[in-house]
Coordinates of C-alpha atoms in Angstrom, one line a residue:
X23 CA -133.0 94.9 74.3
X24 CA -134.8 91.6 74.8
X25 CA -136.3 91.9 71.3
X26 CA -132.8 92.4 69.9
X27 CA -131.5 89.3 71.7
X28 CA -134.5 87.3 70.5
X29 CA -133.9 88.5 66.9
X30 CA -130.3 87.6 67.2
X31 CA -131.2 84.1 68.4
X32 CA -133.6 83.7 65.5
X33 CA -130.8 84.9 63.2
X34 CA -128.4 82.5 64.7
X35 CA -130.9 79.7 64.3
X36 CA -131.4 80.7 60.7
X37 CA -127.6 80.7 60.0
X38 CA -127.2 77.2 61.6
X39 CA -130.1 75.8 59.7
X40 CA -128.9 77.2 56.5
X41 CA -125.4 75.8 57.1
X42 CA -126.9 72.4 57.9
X43 CA -128.9 72.5 54.7
X44 CA -125.9 73.3 52.5
X45 CA -123.8 70.7 54.3
X46 CA -126.4 67.9 53.8
X47 CA -127.0 68.9 50.2
X48 CA -123.3 68.9 49.5
X49 CA -122.9 65.4 51.0
X50 CA -125.8 64.0 48.9
X51 CA -124.4 65.4 45.7
X52 CA -120.8 64.3 46.5
X53 CA -122.0 60.7 47.3
X54 CA -123.9 60.7 44.0
X55 CA -120.7 61.3 42.0
X56 CA -119.8 57.6 42.3
X57 CA -123.0 56.6 40.6
X58 CA -122.2 58.7 37.5
X59 CA -120.9 56.9 34.4
X60 CA -117.1 57.0 34.2
X61 CA -117.2 57.2 30.4
X62 CA -118.7 59.8 28.0
X63 CA -118.4 63.6 28.2
X64 CA -121.8 65.0 28.5
X65 CA -123.6 62.8 31.0
X66 CA -121.8 64.0 34.1
X67 CA -121.0 67.6 33.5
X68 CA -124.3 69.2 34.7
X69 CA -124.1 67.0 37.9
X70 CA -120.5 68.2 38.5
X71 CA -121.7 71.8 38.0
X72 CA -124.4 71.5 40.6
X73 CA -121.9 69.9 43.1
X74 CA -119.3 72.7 42.5
X75 CA -122.1 75.3 43.1
X76 CA -123.2 73.8 46.4
X77 CA -119.6 73.5 47.7
X78 CA -118.8 77.0 46.7
X79 CA -121.9 78.3 48.6
X80 CA -121.0 76.1 51.6
X81 CA -117.4 77.2 51.7
X82 CA -118.3 80.9 51.5
X83 CA -121.1 80.6 54.0
X84 CA -118.9 79.0 56.7
X85 CA -116.3 81.8 56.1
X86 CA -118.9 84.6 56.5
X87 CA -120.5 83.1 59.6
X88 CA -117.6 81.3 61.3
X89 CA -118.0 83.0 64.7
X90 CA -121.7 82.0 65.0
X91 CA -121.1 78.5 63.7
X92 CA -118.2 78.0 66.1
X93 CA -120.1 79.1 69.2
X94 CA -123.7 78.0 68.4
X95 CA -123.2 75.0 66.1
X96 CA -119.9 73.8 67.5
X97 CA -118.1 73.8 64.2
X98 CA -114.8 72.1 64.5
X99 CA -111.6 72.6 62.5
X100 CA -111.6 69.0 61.2
X101 CA -115.1 69.7 59.8
X102 CA -113.8 72.7 57.8
X103 CA -110.9 70.4 56.7
X104 CA -113.4 67.8 55.5
X105 CA -115.2 70.3 53.3
X106 CA -111.9 71.6 51.9
X107 CA -110.8 68.0 51.3
X108 CA -114.0 67.2 49.3
X109 CA -113.5 70.3 47.2
X110 CA -109.9 69.1 46.5
X111 CA -111.4 65.7 45.5
X112 CA -113.9 67.4 43.3
X113 CA -111.1 69.2 41.4
X114 CA -109.0 66.1 41.2
X115 CA -111.9 64.0 39.7
X116 CA -112.7 66.8 37.3
X117 CA -109.0 66.7 36.2
X118 CA -109.4 62.9 35.7
X119 CA -112.6 63.4 33.6
X120 CA -111.2 66.3 31.5
X121 CA -107.4 65.8 31.5
X122 CA -106.9 69.5 32.0
X123 CA -103.9 69.8 34.2
X124 CA -104.8 73.2 35.7
X125 CA -107.4 71.5 37.8
X126 CA -104.6 69.7 39.5
X127 CA -103.4 73.0 40.8
X128 CA -106.9 73.8 42.1
X129 CA -106.9 70.5 43.9
X130 CA -103.4 71.1 45.3
X131 CA -104.4 74.5 46.7
X132 CA -107.1 73.0 48.8
X133 CA -105.1 70.0 50.0
X134 CA -102.2 72.2 50.8
X135 CA -104.3 74.7 52.8
X136 CA -105.6 71.8 54.9
X137 CA -102.0 70.9 55.9
X138 CA -100.8 74.5 56.3
X139 CA -103.8 75.4 58.6
X140 CA -103.7 72.1 60.4
X141 CA -107.4 71.5 60.0
X142 CA -107.0 67.9 61.0
X143 CA -104.5 68.5 63.8
X144 CA -106.9 67.6 66.6
X145 CA -108.6 64.7 64.8
X146 CA -106.8 62.1 66.9
X147 CA -108.2 63.7 70.1
X148 CA -111.8 63.2 69.0
X149 CA -111.6 59.4 69.9
X150 CA -113.2 58.5 66.6
X151 CA -111.4 56.0 64.5
X152 CA -113.4 57.0 61.4
X153 CA -112.1 60.5 61.7
X154 CA -108.5 59.2 61.7
X155 CA -109.3 57.2 58.6
X156 CA -110.5 60.3 56.8
X157 CA -107.2 62.0 57.7
X158 CA -105.2 59.1 56.4
X159 CA -107.2 59.1 53.1
X160 CA -106.7 62.8 52.8
X161 CA -102.9 62.2 53.0
X162 CA -103.0 59.4 50.4
X163 CA -105.0 61.7 48.0
X164 CA -102.7 64.7 48.6
X165 CA -99.7 62.5 47.8
X166 CA -101.2 61.4 44.4
X167 CA -101.8 65.1 43.4
X168 CA -98.3 66.0 44.4
X169 CA -96.9 63.1 42.5
X170 CA -98.7 64.2 39.4
X171 CA -97.5 67.8 39.9
X172 CA -93.9 66.5 40.5
X173 CA -93.7 68.2 43.9
X174 CA -91.3 65.5 45.1
X175 CA -89.9 67.2 48.2
X176 CA -93.4 67.7 49.5
X177 CA -94.3 64.1 48.6
X178 CA -91.4 62.8 50.8
X179 CA -92.6 65.1 53.7
X180 CA -96.1 63.8 53.3
X181 CA -95.0 60.2 53.3
X182 CA -93.2 60.8 56.6
X183 CA -96.2 62.4 58.1
X184 CA -98.5 59.6 56.8
X185 CA -96.3 57.0 58.4
X186 CA -96.5 58.8 61.7
X187 CA -100.3 59.1 61.4
X188 CA -100.6 55.4 60.6
X189 CA -98.6 54.6 63.7
X190 CA -100.8 56.9 65.9
X191 CA -103.9 55.3 64.4
X192 CA -102.8 51.7 64.9
X193 CA -101.4 52.4 68.4
X194 CA -104.6 54.2 69.6
X195 CA -107.3 52.0 68.1
X196 CA -105.6 48.6 67.1
X197 CA -107.8 48.6 64.0
X198 CA -108.4 45.7 61.7
X199 CA -107.3 47.7 58.7
X200 CA -103.8 48.5 60.0
X201 CA -102.2 46.0 57.6
X202 CA -104.0 47.7 54.6
X203 CA -102.7 51.1 55.6
X204 CA -99.1 49.7 56.0
X205 CA -99.5 48.2 52.5
X206 CA -100.6 51.6 51.1
X207 CA -97.5 53.2 52.7
X208 CA -95.3 50.5 51.2
X209 CA -96.8 51.0 47.8
X210 CA -96.1 54.7 47.9
X211 CA -92.5 54.3 49.0
X212 CA -91.9 51.7 46.3
X213 CA -93.5 53.9 43.7
X214 CA -91.4 56.9 44.5
X215 CA -88.2 54.9 44.5
X216 CA -89.0 53.2 41.2
X217 CA -89.9 56.5 39.5
X218 CA -86.5 58.0 40.4
X219 CA -84.8 55.5 38.1
X220 CA -82.1 58.1 37.1
X221 CA -80.9 60.6 39.6
X222 CA -80.1 64.1 38.1
X223 CA -77.9 65.9 40.6
X224 CA -77.0 69.6 41.1
X225 CA -73.5 70.9 41.9
X226 CA -74.2 70.3 45.6
X227 CA -75.3 66.7 44.8
X228 CA -78.9 67.4 45.6
X229 CA -81.5 65.7 43.4
X230 CA -83.3 67.8 40.7
X231 CA -86.9 67.0 39.9
X232 CA -87.6 67.1 36.2
X233 CA -91.0 67.3 34.5
X234 CA -91.6 65.4 31.3
X235 CA -94.9 66.9 30.1
X236 CA -95.1 68.7 26.7
X237 CA -93.9 72.3 26.7
X238 CA -93.1 74.8 23.9
X239 CA -89.4 73.9 24.6
X240 CA -89.7 70.2 23.9
X241 CA -92.4 70.2 21.2
X242 CA -90.8 68.8 18.1
X243 CA -90.7 71.3 15.2
X244 CA -92.8 70.7 12.1
X245 CA -91.7 71.6 8.6
X246 CA -93.3 74.9 7.4
X247 CA -96.3 74.3 5.3
X248 CA -96.9 70.7 6.6
X249 CA -100.7 70.2 6.7
X250 CA -102.4 69.2 9.9
X251 CA -104.9 66.5 9.1
X252 CA -105.7 65.1 12.6
X253 CA -105.5 66.1 16.2
X254 CA -105.3 63.7 19.2
X255 CA -108.6 63.9 21.0
X256 CA -109.2 60.6 22.9
X257 CA -106.7 58.5 24.8
X258 CA -107.1 55.2 26.7
X259 CA -104.3 54.3 29.0
X260 CA -104.5 50.7 30.1
X261 CA -102.2 49.0 32.7
X262 CA -101.9 45.4 33.8
X263 CA -98.3 44.3 34.5
X264 CA -98.3 41.8 37.3
X265 CA -94.8 42.6 38.5
X266 CA -94.8 46.4 38.1
X267 CA -95.1 48.8 41.1
X268 CA -98.4 50.7 41.4
X269 CA -100.1 53.2 43.6
X270 CA -103.7 54.2 43.7
X271 CA -104.7 52.2 40.6
X272 CA -101.8 53.7 38.6
X273 CA -99.0 51.5 37.4
X274 CA -95.7 53.3 36.8
X275 CA -96.1 52.9 33.0
X276 CA -99.6 54.5 33.2
X277 CA -98.2 57.3 35.4
X278 CA -95.5 58.0 32.8
X279 CA -97.7 57.8 29.8
X280 CA -100.4 60.1 31.2
X281 CA -97.8 62.8 31.7
X282 CA -96.3 62.3 28.2
X283 CA -99.8 63.0 26.8
X284 CA -100.3 66.3 28.8
X285 CA -99.1 69.8 28.5
X286 CA -97.3 71.3 31.4
X287 CA -99.9 73.0 33.7
X288 CA -99.7 76.7 34.2
X289 CA -98.9 77.3 37.8
X290 CA -101.0 80.4 38.2
X291 CA -103.6 79.1 40.7
X292 CA -101.6 77.9 43.6
X293 CA -101.1 81.4 45.1
X294 CA -104.7 80.9 46.5
X295 CA -103.3 79.0 49.4
X296 CA -101.7 82.1 50.9
X297 CA -105.1 83.8 51.5
X298 CA -106.6 83.7 54.9
X299 CA -108.6 80.6 53.8
X300 CA -108.7 78.7 50.6
X301 CA -111.5 79.7 48.3
X302 CA -112.9 77.7 45.4
X303 CA -111.0 79.0 42.4
X304 CA -112.4 79.3 38.9
X305 CA -114.9 76.5 38.8
X306 CA -115.2 74.9 35.4
X307 CA -118.7 76.4 34.9
X308 CA -118.3 80.0 35.8
X309 CA -117.4 81.2 32.3
X310 CA -119.0 78.4 30.3
X311 CA -117.6 75.0 30.0
X312 CA -113.8 75.3 29.7
X313 CA -113.5 71.8 28.2
X314 CA -114.9 73.0 24.9
X315 CA -111.4 74.3 24.1
X316 CA -109.1 71.5 25.1
X317 CA -105.4 71.9 25.8
X318 CA -104.9 68.2 26.3
X319 CA -106.5 65.1 24.8
X320 CA -109.2 63.5 26.9
X321 CA -107.9 60.5 28.8
X322 CA -109.3 57.4 30.4
X323 CA -107.1 55.6 32.9
X324 CA -108.0 51.9 33.1
X325 CA -106.1 49.8 35.7
X326 CA -106.7 46.0 35.2
X327 CA -110.0 46.5 33.2
X328 CA -112.0 43.4 32.3
X329 CA -112.7 42.9 28.6
X330 CA -116.2 44.2 29.1
X331 CA -115.0 47.4 30.8
X332 CA -112.3 48.0 28.2
X333 CA -114.8 47.5 25.4
X334 CA -117.3 49.9 27.0
X335 CA -114.7 52.7 27.3
X336 CA -113.3 52.1 23.8
X337 CA -116.8 52.3 22.4
X338 CA -117.4 55.5 24.3
X339 CA -114.2 57.1 23.2
X340 CA -114.9 56.0 19.6
X341 CA -118.4 57.6 19.8
X342 CA -117.1 60.9 21.2
X343 CA -114.3 61.2 18.6
X344 CA -115.0 64.4 16.6
X345 CA -114.3 64.7 12.8
X346 CA -110.6 64.9 12.2
X347 CA -109.9 63.6 15.7
X348 CA -107.6 60.6 16.4
X349 CA -107.7 58.1 19.2
X350 CA -104.7 56.6 21.1
X351 CA -105.0 53.2 22.7
X352 CA -101.9 52.6 24.9
X353 CA -101.6 49.2 26.6
X354 CA -98.9 48.2 29.1
X355 CA -99.8 44.6 29.9
X356 CA -98.4 41.1 30.3
X357 CA -98.5 39.0 27.1
X358 CA -101.2 36.4 26.5
X359 CA -99.6 33.9 24.0
X360 CA -101.8 32.3 21.4
X361 CA -102.6 28.7 20.8
X362 CA -100.9 28.5 17.5
X363 CA -97.9 30.4 16.1
X364 CA -98.4 29.3 12.5
X365 CA -101.9 30.3 11.4
X366 CA -103.6 32.5 8.8
X367 CA -105.9 33.9 11.5
X368 CA -103.9 36.8 12.9
X369 CA -107.0 38.2 14.5
X370 CA -107.2 35.7 17.4
X371 CA -104.8 32.8 17.1
X372 CA -101.7 34.8 17.9
X373 CA -102.9 35.7 21.3
X374 CA -102.7 39.3 22.5
X375 CA -102.3 41.1 25.8
X376 CA -104.1 40.3 29.1
X377 CA -105.8 43.3 30.6
X378 CA -107.1 41.7 33.8
X379 CA -105.1 38.9 35.4
X380 CA -106.7 36.1 37.4
X381 CA -107.2 37.1 41.0
X382 CA -104.3 35.7 43.1
X383 CA -105.2 32.4 44.7
X384 CA -107.9 31.6 42.2
X385 CA -107.7 28.0 41.1
X386 CA -106.9 27.5 37.4
X387 CA -109.0 24.9 35.8
X388 CA -106.5 22.6 34.2
X389 CA -108.9 20.1 32.7
X390 CA -108.7 19.2 29.0
X391 CA -112.0 21.0 28.4
X392 CA -110.5 24.2 29.8
X393 CA -107.7 24.2 27.3
X394 CA -110.3 24.6 24.5
X395 CA -111.2 28.1 25.8
X396 CA -109.2 31.2 25.2
X397 CA -108.4 33.6 28.1
X398 CA -111.5 35.8 28.7
X399 CA -109.6 39.0 29.4
X400 CA -107.1 38.7 26.6
X401 CA -107.4 41.6 24.2
X402 CA -106.7 40.1 20.7
X403 CA -106.0 42.2 17.6
X404 CA -109.4 41.1 16.2
X405 CA -111.1 42.8 19.2
X406 CA -109.9 46.2 17.9
X407 CA -110.8 45.8 14.2
X408 CA -114.2 47.5 14.6
X409 CA -112.5 50.6 16.1
X410 CA -110.3 51.1 13.0
X411 CA -113.3 52.8 11.3
X412 CA -111.8 56.0 12.7
X413 CA -108.1 57.1 13.0
X414 CA -106.4 54.8 15.5
X415 CA -102.9 55.1 17.0
X416 CA -102.0 51.9 18.9
X417 CA -99.2 51.5 21.4
X418 CA -98.5 48.0 22.8
X419 CA -95.9 47.5 25.5
X420 CA -95.9 43.8 26.1
X421 CA -94.0 40.5 25.9
X422 CA -96.5 39.5 23.1
X423 CA -96.6 42.8 21.2
X424 CA -95.8 41.0 17.9
X425 CA -99.4 39.6 17.9
X426 CA -100.3 43.1 16.6
X427 CA -97.6 43.2 14.0
X428 CA -99.9 42.4 11.0
X429 CA -102.9 44.5 11.9
X430 CA -105.1 44.8 8.8
X431 CA -106.4 48.2 7.7
X432 CA -110.0 47.3 6.7
X433 CA -111.5 50.7 6.5
X434 CA -108.8 52.8 4.9
X435 CA -108.6 55.1 7.9
X436 CA -105.2 56.1 9.3
X437 CA -103.8 53.3 11.5
X438 CA -100.4 53.1 13.1
X439 CA -99.1 50.5 15.6
X440 CA -96.0 51.1 17.8
X441 CA -94.9 47.8 19.3
X442 CA -92.4 47.3 22.1
X443 CA -89.5 44.8 22.1
X444 CA -90.6 41.5 23.4
X445 CA -87.4 40.8 25.3
X446 CA -84.8 42.7 27.3
X447 CA -81.3 41.5 28.1
X448 CA -81.0 39.3 31.2
X449 CA -79.1 42.1 33.0
X450 CA -82.1 44.4 32.7
X451 CA -84.9 42.0 33.6
X452 CA -85.0 43.1 37.3
X453 CA -85.6 46.7 36.1
X454 CA -89.1 45.8 34.7
X455 CA -90.4 46.2 38.2
X456 CA -89.6 49.9 37.7
X457 CA -91.6 50.2 34.5
X458 CA -91.1 48.9 30.9
X459 CA -88.2 50.2 28.9
X460 CA -90.3 51.0 25.8
X461 CA -92.6 53.2 27.7
X462 CA -89.6 54.9 29.4
X463 CA -88.3 55.8 25.9
X464 CA -91.6 57.3 24.9
X465 CA -91.8 59.2 28.2
X466 CA -88.2 60.5 28.5
X467 CA -85.7 59.2 25.8
X468 CA -82.6 60.4 27.7
X469 CA -83.6 58.7 30.9
X470 CA -84.1 55.5 28.9
X471 CA -80.7 55.9 27.3
X472 CA -79.1 56.3 30.7
X473 CA -81.0 53.2 31.9
X474 CA -79.8 50.9 29.1
X475 CA -76.3 52.2 29.7
X476 CA -76.5 51.5 33.5
X477 CA -76.0 55.2 34.4
X478 CA -77.6 55.9 37.8
X479 CA -76.4 59.4 38.6
X480 CA -75.8 62.2 36.1
X481 CA -74.8 65.9 36.8
X482 CA -77.4 68.5 35.6
X483 CA -74.8 70.2 33.4
X484 CA -74.2 66.9 31.5
X485 CA -77.9 66.2 31.5
X486 CA -78.7 69.5 29.8
X487 CA -75.9 69.0 27.3
X488 CA -77.2 65.5 26.4
X489 CA -80.8 66.7 26.4
X490 CA -79.8 69.3 23.7
X491 CA -78.4 66.4 21.7
X492 CA -81.7 64.5 22.0
X493 CA -83.6 67.6 21.0
X494 CA -81.4 67.8 17.9
X495 CA -82.1 64.2 17.1
X496 CA -85.9 64.8 17.4
X497 CA -85.7 67.9 15.2
X498 CA -83.6 66.2 12.5
X499 CA -85.8 63.1 12.6
X500 CA -88.9 65.3 12.2
X501 CA -87.4 66.8 9.0
X502 CA -86.7 63.3 7.7
X503 CA -90.4 62.3 8.3
X504 CA -91.6 65.4 6.4
X505 CA -89.4 64.7 3.4
X506 CA -89.5 60.9 3.2
X507 CA -91.1 59.7 0.0
X508 CA -91.6 56.1 1.1
X509 CA -93.5 57.0 4.3
X510 CA -96.9 55.4 4.6
X511 CA -99.7 58.0 4.4
X512 CA -101.0 57.0 7.8
X513 CA -97.9 58.6 9.4
X514 CA -98.3 61.7 7.3
X515 CA -101.9 62.1 8.7
X516 CA -100.8 61.7 12.3
X517 CA -97.6 63.8 12.1
X518 CA -99.4 67.2 12.4
X519 CA -100.4 66.6 16.0
X520 CA -97.8 67.6 18.6
X521 CA -98.3 64.6 20.9
X522 CA -98.4 62.0 18.1
X523 CA -95.3 63.5 16.4
X524 CA -93.4 63.3 19.7
X525 CA -94.3 59.7 20.1
X526 CA -93.2 58.8 16.6
X527 CA -89.9 60.6 16.9
X528 CA -89.1 59.1 20.3
X529 CA -90.0 55.7 18.8
X530 CA -87.3 56.2 16.2
X531 CA -84.8 57.2 18.9
X532 CA -85.6 54.1 20.8
X533 CA -85.2 51.9 17.7
X534 CA -81.8 53.3 16.8
X535 CA -80.4 53.2 20.4
X536 CA -81.4 49.6 20.8
X537 CA -80.3 48.4 17.4
X538 CA -76.8 50.0 18.0
X539 CA -76.5 48.8 21.6
X540 CA -74.4 45.6 21.9
X541 CA -76.6 44.2 24.6
X542 CA -79.7 44.0 22.5
X543 CA -79.3 41.2 19.9
X544 CA -82.0 40.3 17.5
X545 CA -85.5 41.4 16.3
X546 CA -87.3 40.4 19.5
X547 CA -85.1 43.0 21.4
X548 CA -86.1 45.9 19.0
X549 CA -89.4 47.9 18.8
X550 CA -91.4 47.5 15.6
X551 CA -94.0 49.6 13.8
X552 CA -96.9 48.8 11.5
X553 CA -97.0 49.9 8.8
X554 CA -93.2 49.7 8.7
X555 CA -91.2 52.9 8.6
X556 CA -88.8 53.3 5.7
X557 CA -85.4 52.1 6.9
X558 CA -83.1 54.0 4.5
X559 CA -85.0 57.3 4.8
X560 CA -85.6 57.2 8.6
X561 CA -84.8 54.1 10.7
X562 CA -81.2 53.6 9.5
X563 CA -80.4 57.1 8.4
X564 CA -76.6 57.8 8.9
X565 CA -77.2 61.2 10.4
X566 CA -79.5 59.8 13.1
X567 CA -77.0 57.0 13.8
X568 CA -74.3 59.6 14.3
X569 CA -76.3 61.7 16.7
X570 CA -77.0 58.7 18.9
X571 CA -73.3 57.7 18.9
X572 CA -72.2 61.2 19.7
X573 CA -74.6 61.1 22.6
X574 CA -73.0 57.9 23.8
X575 CA -69.6 59.7 23.6
X576 CA -71.0 62.5 25.8
X577 CA -72.1 59.9 28.4
X578 CA -68.8 58.1 28.1
X579 CA -70.4 54.8 27.1
X580 CA -69.4 54.6 23.5
X581 CA -68.0 51.1 24.0
X582 CA -71.5 49.7 24.6
X583 CA -72.5 50.6 21.0
X584 CA -71.6 48.9 17.8
X585 CA -70.4 50.7 14.6
X586 CA -73.3 51.3 12.2
X587 CA -71.8 49.0 9.6
X588 CA -71.6 46.1 12.2
X589 CA -75.4 46.2 13.0
X590 CA -77.2 43.0 12.0
X591 CA -80.9 43.3 12.6
X592 CA -81.5 39.6 11.8
X593 CA -79.1 38.4 14.5

C-alpha cells in the first residue's frame, strides 16, 4: 500500500512538473509573438504553429489532470481563464495576419467560454491588481471580437460588465491607470453609438443588426463570359482622421472597410462553447496551411502609420503579390495641402494625405526655415509611383483627395483611383465624427443614402424593399460596365474580382446620388475617378438616374433630389 502511495506521489509530481513545463513554454512562445515582423506571410507562420501546438497540449493536459492540478498544484479558475484568453488572442491575431474570418469564430468560442464559466469571477478576491487588469483587458479584447462579428447585443452586455469591473478595480485599488480605463470605456461607447448611424427597426421597434460583408446574395453579377484577369490579393487599410471616433487602433472608417473586403464568416465553429470546456478548434496547421487557399484578400490594418511604417508594409505587400494579383491601398486620412496649386509637378507639389499627425501638444516650429520643409508623414502621389509596377487599386477618402486626380500610369499596369468628395454640406459636417461619407457609400450604399437624406430610423420592411432597389442598381450598372465601349482597360482588368467590382459599382451609386442631391453643389462635393469613367455610358446613364430617383420616392425624400436635366456638374 505504501508503495502505491509513493508511486502516486511520484505520478502527481510528474503531472505537476509537466504542467509547469507546458505553462512556461507557452508563456515564452506567446511573449515572443510581439517580436515577430508584422508584415510578410512566411516569416511568422512556423512560430504561430509551434505556439498553437503548445497551447493545445497545455489545454488538453489541464483538462485530463484537473483533479490532481487542483489539489496538488493549487490550480485556480482564473489561471484556466488566462490560458483560454491567450488561445482566444492567438486566434484573433491569426485572423489579423490571414484575414480569414472563421478564425474570429474560434476566438469568440474561447472568450465566450471564459464568460459563461466565470473563470475570472473570483479574480477580484485575490487582492492582486494585476489580475484585475488582466480581466479588464480580456473584456476589451472580447468586445473587439464581438464588434467584428456584429454580435451587438452581447457587445452592449459586455460594455455594462466592463463598466462595473472598472468601478470595482478603481474602488478597491485606487490605481494610477483608472483614467486610462475610463477613456477606453468612453471610446467603446462612442464607437458603438457612431457605428449605429442608421437604426433599422423591427415591427416591435427593436433594432436589427445587419452585416455588410460580402455574401452570395450581395455579390454583384458578372456578364456571362467576362474574363477574370486579376484577383484582389493584398489590401492595406490606413486610418488617420483626427476627429473620427476610434477603438483599439481601429477608426470607424477602417472598421467599415475591413468588413467590406471580407466574406461573411461561416458560423460553424461557435458550437464548441457548449462543450464541458472549450477545446482548441481546428488549428491552422492541422491539415496543412489553410491560408494557401484564401477566401479573403490578405489585409494590413495601419492606424496612424509613419511614412516609414507605411512604406515598409507597402513594399511587403508589393513583394508578396502573386502573378495576376491586385493590391488595394485604402486611405482614410486628413488632407495635407501642397505648397503650390499651380504646378507641373503633380507628384509632390499638390500635397497628399497625412498618415501620422503630430502628437498633441508638440510644438510646431513656425520659423521661416521650417516652411521650406514638407510634412514628413504626408503621403504624396509620387511616393506611390514605384508601386504602380503591379496592378494597384487606390481609394483615397480625404479633404485633399484631388492631389491624386492626375496619377500617371508609368508602367502600363492596371491602375485605378477612386477619390472622395473634398467637401460635404455644412449640415453634414458634424457627421464626420461618425465616419466619412464616401467610405460609408462603399461599405453600405443604402445606409449612406439614408444618411444624406437625414433618415435616422427605417422599418425593416422598407429597408428590405429599398435594398432590393440598390441591388437592382448594382446589377444594372454591372451590365453597363461589361458593355461600355469607352471604358478604360484598367477597369476591365479589375472588374472580374468580386470585391473590386462591388467597390466600382458602389462608387457609381455614390456619384449619382450626390450629383442628383440638391445639397451637394459642385465638383468638390462629388467623388471622382482616375481614369475617368465614361459619363454617357455609365455615370450619367438615364436608367441609373431613374433607379436612384425611384429609391428616393420609396424613402419619401424625392424633394431632396433634382431632375436629371437640371443637374449641373460644374456648379
